[in-house]
Amino acid sequence: MLFREVKALIGKDIRLELKQKYVLNGILLYLLSTVFVTYLAFEEVITPETWNSLFWIILLFVGVNGISKSFVQESPARYIYYYTIASPQAVVLSKILYNLLLMAILSLLSFGMFLLLMGNQVVNLELFILALFLGSFGLSSILTMVAAIASRASNNFSLMAVLSFPIILPLLLTLMKISRMALSGPEWPGATGPLVILVTINLAVIILAYLLFPYLWRD
Amino acid sequence: MTDSSLIKGLWWKLLALLLLLYAVIYGFFIEVPYFEVTKESIRNVFYHVGMWFGMSAMLITSFIFSIRYLRGFREKEDIVAVEAANVGIFFGILGLITGMIWAKSTWGAFWVRDPKLDGAAVGMFIYLAYMVLRGSINDIHKRAKVSAVFNIFAFILWIVFVMVLPRLAGSTIHPGQDGAPVMALNLSGSTRIVFYPAMIGWILLGFWIMNLRIRIKRLGIRD
Amino acid sequence: MTPDSKLYIVVAVLAVILIGLFAYLFVMDRKVSRIERELLQEKESKNKLKQEG
């Protein structure tokens, strides 16, 4: 039942996104121009350390930008309609999965841009891709929850940044640690600890979202 | 009025005073372990660390009352949650300032990359954001509900952050860790008899201030 | 610690500050208690008036 609702809601989100292409285009352009600006600003002095930090910080900003609209995109009346036909858990899970898709695409695109403009710094590609996927998942779940919280207040956008930056730090630092390993050498063993932490954070956030979102959904 | 005493809960408020007086007086005379980097300033553990104990106690209280609010939607509990967070921020800022003074003399800089420092700073950012969030919602029920959700969500992620950070730090972040016995302080028996009473004293002081703030706020709500 | 290091002066100062702060809190607590009591009495007398009227 939950599964079917989630599937239908994700389908709805994808169709909506394809219909209003300008939103998606806006995010894509934001990503491209941010990467380009940093490329120009940093010229050629890209060490693996700065490459790594820049990559994740840009991804964070892109994520905040892309996900902040999650709960304010449609008219309030439409949300009341969803409220009557779907369970809140289905709504939040569908949003998280949909945003995961969005973040995965954006992070791969961002990676591609980095390769193109700043050269390849990644040694252990499998580990880096794994970090990208788990990172997209974590970013999408935390930012979806924060977007839901911020959507209930006025002054939505700056609130989104203020609320999300401090609580996203455990995720972001763990991600940076893993991808620093992927940049510095081909070995895996050192990465298991941070990977376990990453999976734990993701699980905790999903459980919290599942439990807490109903309170945000109904008035 | 059957209650003849002027102040409710007088005993634990007096206890807070006695414990802190004891800590301030005896904390200066007790023999403390000697470290080259800290010298006598090691006595700061009785006072500066007390700020973190006070802050933690307040933030945990805030977290618990946010959960309780979501279970029954009683306004009373929302007031406790927000006032506890307020006092927690107060202690946290004092802790940051006192820590910076101490860090300057111990490590040579006001701010160093240290998991404890970063954890405390992030905690402050979270609760200041909590206050901003509350400020931007006008409807009181909505404000209470939304901020309780944020409080629970953020507190758990903050705990994760505080636990995860030292593990991530490893060799890369803080070079001075070995020269900092303060953080890994192995409290000797004689120091402990000041340390624990002092911490209880600071926590009780926090609860007292919180208690006053809650009561003043309730006076403002006439029904 | 040697007795002539005059550290006890600092301790005395800190103790006075601490006692002062707590005295301030006590006074505030008493004031709040008094206002609480007054409000309660006000409410009770109002209720009585309502019942009589």
GROMACS .gro file of C-alpha atoms in nm, chain C:
model
   53
  443MET     CA    1   5.005   2.700   4.735
  444THR     CA    2   5.195   2.925   4.967
  445PRO     CA    3   4.992   3.139   5.211
  446ASP     CA    4   5.171   3.459   5.107
  447SER     CA    5   5.079   3.422   4.738
  448LYS     CA    6   4.765   3.626   4.809
  449LEU     CA    7   4.560   3.386   4.602
  450TYR     CA    8   4.302   3.381   4.881
  451ILE     CA    9   4.216   3.739   4.781
  452VAL     CA   10   4.107   3.616   4.440
  453VAL     CA   11   3.910   3.337   4.600
  454ALA     CA   12   3.736   3.586   4.825
  455VAL     CA   13   3.647   3.806   4.529
  456LEU     CA   14   3.505   3.513   4.336
  457ALA     CA   15   3.308   3.397   4.639
  458VAL     CA   16   3.157   3.744   4.680
  459ILE     CA   17   3.061   3.758   4.313
  460LEU     CA   18   2.903   3.415   4.334
  461ILE     CA   19   2.709   3.501   4.647
  462GLY     CA   20   2.600   3.826   4.486
  463LEU     CA   21   2.474   3.649   4.176
  464PHE     CA   22   2.283   3.398   4.382
  465ALA     CA   23   2.135   3.672   4.599
  466TYR     CA   24   2.014   3.838   4.280
  467LEU     CA   25   1.854   3.514   4.166
  468PHE     CA   26   1.690   3.469   4.507
  469VAL     CA   27   1.540   3.817   4.497
  470MET     CA   28   1.412   3.759   4.145
  471ASP     CA   29   1.265   3.423   4.243
  472ARG     CA   30   1.083   3.582   4.536
  473LYS     CA   31   0.941   3.855   4.316
  474VAL     CA   32   0.815   3.605   4.063
  475SER     CA   33   0.664   3.395   4.341
  476ARG     CA   34   0.484   3.699   4.479
  477ILE     CA   35   0.340   3.795   4.143
  478GLU     CA   36   0.231   3.437   4.084
  479ARG     CA   37   0.050   3.434   4.417
  480GLU     CA   38  -0.118   3.768   4.348
  481LEU     CA   39  -0.239   3.653   4.011
  482LEU     CA   40  -0.376   3.337   4.164
  483GLN     CA   41  -0.564   3.531   4.431
  484GLU     CA   42  -0.698   3.773   4.173
  485LYS     CA   43  -0.829   3.484   3.971
  486GLU     CA   44  -0.989   3.321   4.276
  487SER     CA   45  -1.165   3.638   4.382
  488LYS     CA   46  -1.290   3.692   4.030
  489ASN     CA   47  -1.430   3.340   4.022
  490LYS     CA   48  -1.603   3.404   4.355
  491LEU     CA   49  -1.758   3.724   4.223
  492LYS     CA   50  -1.881   3.539   3.918
  493GLN     CA   51  -2.045   3.271   4.130
  494GLU     CA   52  -2.211   3.525   4.356
  495GLY     CA   53  -2.321   3.754   4.077
   0.00000   0.00000   0.00000
